[in-house]
XYZ file of C-alpha atoms in Angstrom:
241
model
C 80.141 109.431 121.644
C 78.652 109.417 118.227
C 81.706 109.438 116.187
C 83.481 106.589 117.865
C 81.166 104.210 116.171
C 82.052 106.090 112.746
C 83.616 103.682 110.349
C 86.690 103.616 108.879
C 85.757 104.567 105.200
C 87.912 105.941 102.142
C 87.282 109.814 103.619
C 88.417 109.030 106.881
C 91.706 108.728 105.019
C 91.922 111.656 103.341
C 93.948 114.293 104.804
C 95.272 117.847 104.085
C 98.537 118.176 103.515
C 101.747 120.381 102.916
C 104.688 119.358 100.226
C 107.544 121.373 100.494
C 110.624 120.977 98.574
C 114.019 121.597 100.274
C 117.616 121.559 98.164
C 120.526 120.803 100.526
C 124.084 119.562 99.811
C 123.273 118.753 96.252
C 120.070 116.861 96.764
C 116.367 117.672 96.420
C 114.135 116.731 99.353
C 110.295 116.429 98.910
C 108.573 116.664 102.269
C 104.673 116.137 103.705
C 103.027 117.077 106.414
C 99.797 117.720 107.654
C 98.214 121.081 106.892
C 96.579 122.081 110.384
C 98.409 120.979 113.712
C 98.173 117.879 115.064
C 96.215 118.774 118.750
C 95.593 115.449 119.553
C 98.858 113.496 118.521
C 101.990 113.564 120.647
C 105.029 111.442 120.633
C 107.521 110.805 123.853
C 110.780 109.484 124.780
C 110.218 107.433 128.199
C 113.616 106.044 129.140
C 114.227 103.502 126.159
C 110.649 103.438 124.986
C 108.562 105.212 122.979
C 105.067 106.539 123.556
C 102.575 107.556 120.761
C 99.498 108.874 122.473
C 96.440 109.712 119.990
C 92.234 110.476 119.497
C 90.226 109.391 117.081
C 90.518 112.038 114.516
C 93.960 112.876 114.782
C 94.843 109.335 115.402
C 93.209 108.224 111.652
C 95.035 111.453 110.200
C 98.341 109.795 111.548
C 97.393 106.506 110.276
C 96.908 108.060 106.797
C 100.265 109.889 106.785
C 101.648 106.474 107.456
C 99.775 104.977 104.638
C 101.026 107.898 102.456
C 104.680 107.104 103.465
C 103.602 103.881 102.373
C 103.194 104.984 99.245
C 105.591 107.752 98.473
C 109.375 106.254 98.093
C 110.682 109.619 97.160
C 109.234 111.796 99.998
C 109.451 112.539 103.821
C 106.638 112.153 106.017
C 107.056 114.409 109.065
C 104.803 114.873 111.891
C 105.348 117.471 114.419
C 104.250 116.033 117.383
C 106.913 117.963 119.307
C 104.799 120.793 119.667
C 101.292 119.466 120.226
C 99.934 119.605 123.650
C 100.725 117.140 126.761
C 98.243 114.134 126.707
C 97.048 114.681 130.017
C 96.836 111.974 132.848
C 99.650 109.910 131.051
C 103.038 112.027 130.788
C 105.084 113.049 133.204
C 108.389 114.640 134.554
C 111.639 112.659 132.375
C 109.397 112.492 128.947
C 111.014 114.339 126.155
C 108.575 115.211 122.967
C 109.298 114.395 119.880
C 108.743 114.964 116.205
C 108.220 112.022 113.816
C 109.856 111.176 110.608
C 109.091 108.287 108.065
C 111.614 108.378 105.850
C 111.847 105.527 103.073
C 115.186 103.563 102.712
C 115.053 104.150 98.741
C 116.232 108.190 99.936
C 119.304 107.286 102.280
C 118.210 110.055 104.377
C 121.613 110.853 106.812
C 119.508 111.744 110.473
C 122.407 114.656 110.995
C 120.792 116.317 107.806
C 116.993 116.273 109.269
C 117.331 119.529 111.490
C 118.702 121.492 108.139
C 115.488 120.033 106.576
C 113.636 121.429 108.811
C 114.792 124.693 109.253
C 114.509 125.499 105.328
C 110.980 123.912 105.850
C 110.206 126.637 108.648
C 111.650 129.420 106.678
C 109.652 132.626 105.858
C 110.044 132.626 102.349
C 109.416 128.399 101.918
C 106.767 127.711 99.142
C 103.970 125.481 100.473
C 101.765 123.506 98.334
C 98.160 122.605 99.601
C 96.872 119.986 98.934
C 94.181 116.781 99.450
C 95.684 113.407 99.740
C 93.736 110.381 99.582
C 94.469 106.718 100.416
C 92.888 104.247 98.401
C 90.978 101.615 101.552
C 92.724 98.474 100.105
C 95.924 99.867 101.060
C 94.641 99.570 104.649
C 95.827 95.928 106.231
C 93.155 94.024 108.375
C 93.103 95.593 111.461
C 92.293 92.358 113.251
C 95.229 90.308 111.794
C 98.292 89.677 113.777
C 101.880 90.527 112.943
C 103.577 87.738 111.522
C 107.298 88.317 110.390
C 108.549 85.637 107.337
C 110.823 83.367 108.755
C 113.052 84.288 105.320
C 115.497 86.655 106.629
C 115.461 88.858 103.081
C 111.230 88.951 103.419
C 111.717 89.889 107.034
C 113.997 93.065 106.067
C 110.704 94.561 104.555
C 108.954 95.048 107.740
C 112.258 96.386 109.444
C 112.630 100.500 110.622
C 115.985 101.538 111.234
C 115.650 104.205 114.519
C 117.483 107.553 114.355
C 116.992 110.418 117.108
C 118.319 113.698 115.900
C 117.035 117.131 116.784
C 114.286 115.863 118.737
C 113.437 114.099 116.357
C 112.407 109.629 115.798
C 113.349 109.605 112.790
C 112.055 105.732 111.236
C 113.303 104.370 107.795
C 112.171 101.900 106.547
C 109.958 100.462 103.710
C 106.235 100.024 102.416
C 105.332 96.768 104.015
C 107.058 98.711 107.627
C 104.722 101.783 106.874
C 101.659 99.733 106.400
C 102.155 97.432 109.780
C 102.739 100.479 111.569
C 99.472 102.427 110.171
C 97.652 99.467 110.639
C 98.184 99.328 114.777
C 97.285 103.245 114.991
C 94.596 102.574 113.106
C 93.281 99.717 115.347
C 94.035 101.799 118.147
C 91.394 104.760 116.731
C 88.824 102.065 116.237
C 88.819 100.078 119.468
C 89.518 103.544 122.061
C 86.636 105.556 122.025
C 84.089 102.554 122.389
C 85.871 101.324 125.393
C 86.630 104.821 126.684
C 82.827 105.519 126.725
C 82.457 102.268 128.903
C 83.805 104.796 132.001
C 86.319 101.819 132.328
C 88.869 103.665 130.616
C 92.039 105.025 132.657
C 94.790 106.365 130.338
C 98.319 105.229 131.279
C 96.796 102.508 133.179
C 97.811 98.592 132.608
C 94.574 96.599 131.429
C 92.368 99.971 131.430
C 93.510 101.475 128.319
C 93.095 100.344 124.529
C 97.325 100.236 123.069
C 99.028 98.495 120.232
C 103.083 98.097 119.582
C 103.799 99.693 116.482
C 107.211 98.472 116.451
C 110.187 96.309 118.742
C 114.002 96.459 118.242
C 115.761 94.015 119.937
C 113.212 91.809 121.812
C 115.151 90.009 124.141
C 112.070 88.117 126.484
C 115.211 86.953 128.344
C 116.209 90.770 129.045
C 113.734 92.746 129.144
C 116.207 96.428 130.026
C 117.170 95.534 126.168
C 113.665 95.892 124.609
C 112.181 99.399 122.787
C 109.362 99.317 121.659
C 106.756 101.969 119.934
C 103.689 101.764 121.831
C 100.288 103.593 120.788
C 98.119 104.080 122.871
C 94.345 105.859 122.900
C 93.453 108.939 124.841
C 90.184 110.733 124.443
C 90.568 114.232 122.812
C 92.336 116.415 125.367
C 92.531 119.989 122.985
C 90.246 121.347 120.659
């Protein structure tokens, strides 16, 4: 597995993208996405949790997007991972796909005016802009570091994503410092699978034999655990070319 040992260098965070511009009720929406389909990037609903399941290459062009959203406080990030194909060996019956939206708090995004959005994205006549984006590498956090939330309730709001489903869609708002953390684990999680993977250790879906990270928790409770949601990421070898 030659490119799992590839390093994680300012072009493995470039990425093609769309931007698309949608007007609705009055207000001008600019939205990204990535140019090709993602093959190898899904996203599912499992009771109150959440399930990101990603390869290498698709996993570091998700970890990009979430850099971009990082960087872009007046534009959607969406990722249709509604439509990619099942991550074999890990989903099952009960799992509803989903698409992905960062959306930063500086837009006041409502979630009821997300499937509108995307219709007007999907039209025939919608312009689409190509482009290249490109993430500058000290925008990436160390992927080694843990998460440590200030203890200053204001400081902490930074690294807080509100959680909307509408459409079939996880729609996340939130800010640059929330973008970032979350980039950072999908990131770590392209880096660490494919070495361990190759080890013929590797069982996807599998406590202890898989490589994961939590992108994000709402309402950790370790005194109740049937309250706690979580965003888990977790590596699976490439599964569609």
């Amino acid at each position: 597995m030659t490119a799992s040992r590839a390093p994680l260098t300012r072009d493995s965070l470039r990425v093609k993208i769309v931007v698309q511009k949608v007007r609705l009720a009055g207000t001008e929406y600019r939205v990204i996405q990535p140019a090709r389909p993602l093959k190898n990037g899904a996203l599912y609903k499992r009771g109150v949790h959440y399930e990101m399941y990603v390869d290498r290459t698709d996993g570091r062009r998700m970890g990009a997007l979430w850099l971009l959203a990082a960087r872009s406080p007046r534009s959607l990030v969406y990722l249709p991972t509604r439509t990619a194909p099942a991550a074999p060996g890990v989903t099952g019956e009960g799992e509803q796909p989903l698409d992905l939206v960062l959306a930063p708090r500086t837009l006041q995004l409502r979630p009821s005016r997300w499937k509108r959005i995307r219709e007007h994205l999907h039209a025939g006549k919608a312009i689409r802009e190509l482009r290249t984006a490109g993430v500058p590498q000290r925008d990436v956090p160390d992927l080694e570091a843990d998460r440590i939330i200030p203890d200053n309730p204001k400081e902490a709001n930074r690294f807080l994503l509100r959680k909307d489903i509408h459409a079939e869609t996880l729609l996340l708002t939130g800010g640059s410092a929330a973008f970032r953390e979350g980039a950072k684990e999908i990131l770590a999680v392209t880096k660490d699978g494919p070495p361990h993977a190759a080890t013929g250790m590797h069982i996807p879906g599998a406590c202890n034999y898989h490589v994961c990270r939590v992108i994000y928790d709402w309402d950790f409770d370790p005194t109740n655990l049937s309250d706690w949601e979580q965003l888990h990421v977790e590596f699976c070898p490439q599964w569609a070319r």
